[in-house]
Amino acid sequence: MLFQFVADYLKHRLTAKSRHGTHSPFVYKLVDEVIYDFSAKKVYQNIELQRKKLLNDDTLLSITDLGAGSQLNKNKQKKVRELAKNALKTPRLAQLIYRLAENHAAEKLIELGTCLGITTAYLAKAKPKATIVTIEGCPETANVAYQNFVALELKNIELQVGNFNERFPKEVENTELLDLVYIDGNHTKEATLNYFMLCLPKVHEGTLLIFDDIYWSEGMKEAWEEIKAHSQVSVTVDLFWIGLVYFKKDQVKEHFKIKF
């Protein structure tokens, strides 16, 4: 599986384009001003200091994994530092998600898969006036995330603990229109497509869906292809690590692979 992942990554690097190979004005601007904005931002500092604390935390957690699990470590108990090393998004990727959220008009953001809360913190900092609803299946992991939110003085996060398949449909049902949804949980084809289909009745011109780990497995790659092909989807941006899905009616249906 690891060999295939590396092969997919190399293929992506060979076939993906930079902003200069992108002819869509919308995507060119997105790549130029958001995706490729690698400048250091003061807002990143405190979150990354919190990450460093997690990387040195030997607290042992009992893991409740209701999804596809980890390819790196399937033990029932893990130290916080192991989770921080293997499960958290890298600073580069978490900061990309920050910029995507900051650039996107949203009053409410939904995250499926809190983990230790670092990416959630980036979302909360990106949209301080919005509500961030984040759902985590593991109570002990969620507790660490909550402690991180307190340490970072984040007051716009609503942390829900429970099964994604129960919590997520209720949250979508209780939301009039979806602005931004980040799906980083239960990395199976069936679950990913179910979450996508749940979102469709509530998407609008300004909706952004972010799917994590679109090359994680053959099933996830198949799910990504089905999402791209759906009639309601107008533009997708494949960054290998994540996939962006837009529903802009004035855009010709196009799919972009961008180097990141």
PDB file of N, CA, C and O in Angstrom, residues 11 18 44 46 68 107 149 235:
ATOM      1  N   LYS A  11       3.519  10.239  -9.654  1.00  0.00           N
ATOM      2  CA  LYS A  11       2.705  10.471 -10.856  1.00  0.00           C
ATOM      3  C   LYS A  11       2.025  11.832 -10.778  1.00  0.00           C
ATOM      4  O   LYS A  11       1.962  12.570 -11.769  1.00  0.00           O
ATOM      5  N   SER A  18       1.415  24.117 -12.106  1.00  0.00           N
ATOM      6  CA  SER A  18       1.511  25.245 -11.186  1.00  0.00           C
ATOM      7  C   SER A  18       0.473  26.282 -11.628  1.00  0.00           C
ATOM      8  O   SER A  18      -0.325  26.028 -12.530  1.00  0.00           O
ATOM      9  N   TYR A  44       0.189  31.787  13.017  1.00  0.00           N
ATOM     10  CA  TYR A  44       0.622  30.385  13.051  1.00  0.00           C
ATOM     11  C   TYR A  44       1.395  30.038  14.328  1.00  0.00           C
ATOM     12  O   TYR A  44       1.441  28.877  14.741  1.00  0.00           O
ATOM     13  N   ASN A  46       1.447  30.525  17.758  1.00  0.00           N
ATOM     14  CA  ASN A  46       0.921  29.901  18.981  1.00  0.00           C
ATOM     15  C   ASN A  46       0.410  28.492  18.735  1.00  0.00           C
ATOM     16  O   ASN A  46       0.558  27.606  19.592  1.00  0.00           O
ATOM     17  N   ALA A  68     -11.599   3.972   9.242  1.00  0.00           N
ATOM     18  CA  ALA A  68     -10.724   3.042   8.536  1.00  0.00           C
ATOM     19  C   ALA A  68      -9.439   2.768   9.305  1.00  0.00           C
ATOM     20  O   ALA A  68      -8.674   1.890   8.941  1.00  0.00           O
ATOM     21  N   GLU A 107     -20.036  31.489   7.510  1.00  0.00           N
ATOM     22  CA  GLU A 107     -20.522  31.803   8.845  1.00  0.00           C
ATOM     23  C   GLU A 107     -20.418  30.585   9.765  1.00  0.00           C
ATOM     24  O   GLU A 107     -20.413  30.719  10.988  1.00  0.00           O
ATOM     25  N   PHE A 149      -7.806  23.777  22.799  1.00  0.00           N
ATOM     26  CA  PHE A 149      -8.645  24.947  22.496  1.00  0.00           C
ATOM     27  C   PHE A 149      -8.628  25.933  23.665  1.00  0.00           C
ATOM     28  O   PHE A 149      -8.577  27.147  23.471  1.00  0.00           O
ATOM     29  N   VAL A 235     -16.079  22.575 -10.274  1.00  0.00           N
ATOM     30  CA  VAL A 235     -14.620  22.688 -10.287  1.00  0.00           C
ATOM     31  C   VAL A 235     -14.041  21.864  -9.152  1.00  0.00           C
ATOM     32  O   VAL A 235     -14.542  21.914  -8.025  1.00  0.00           O
TER      33      VAL A 235
END
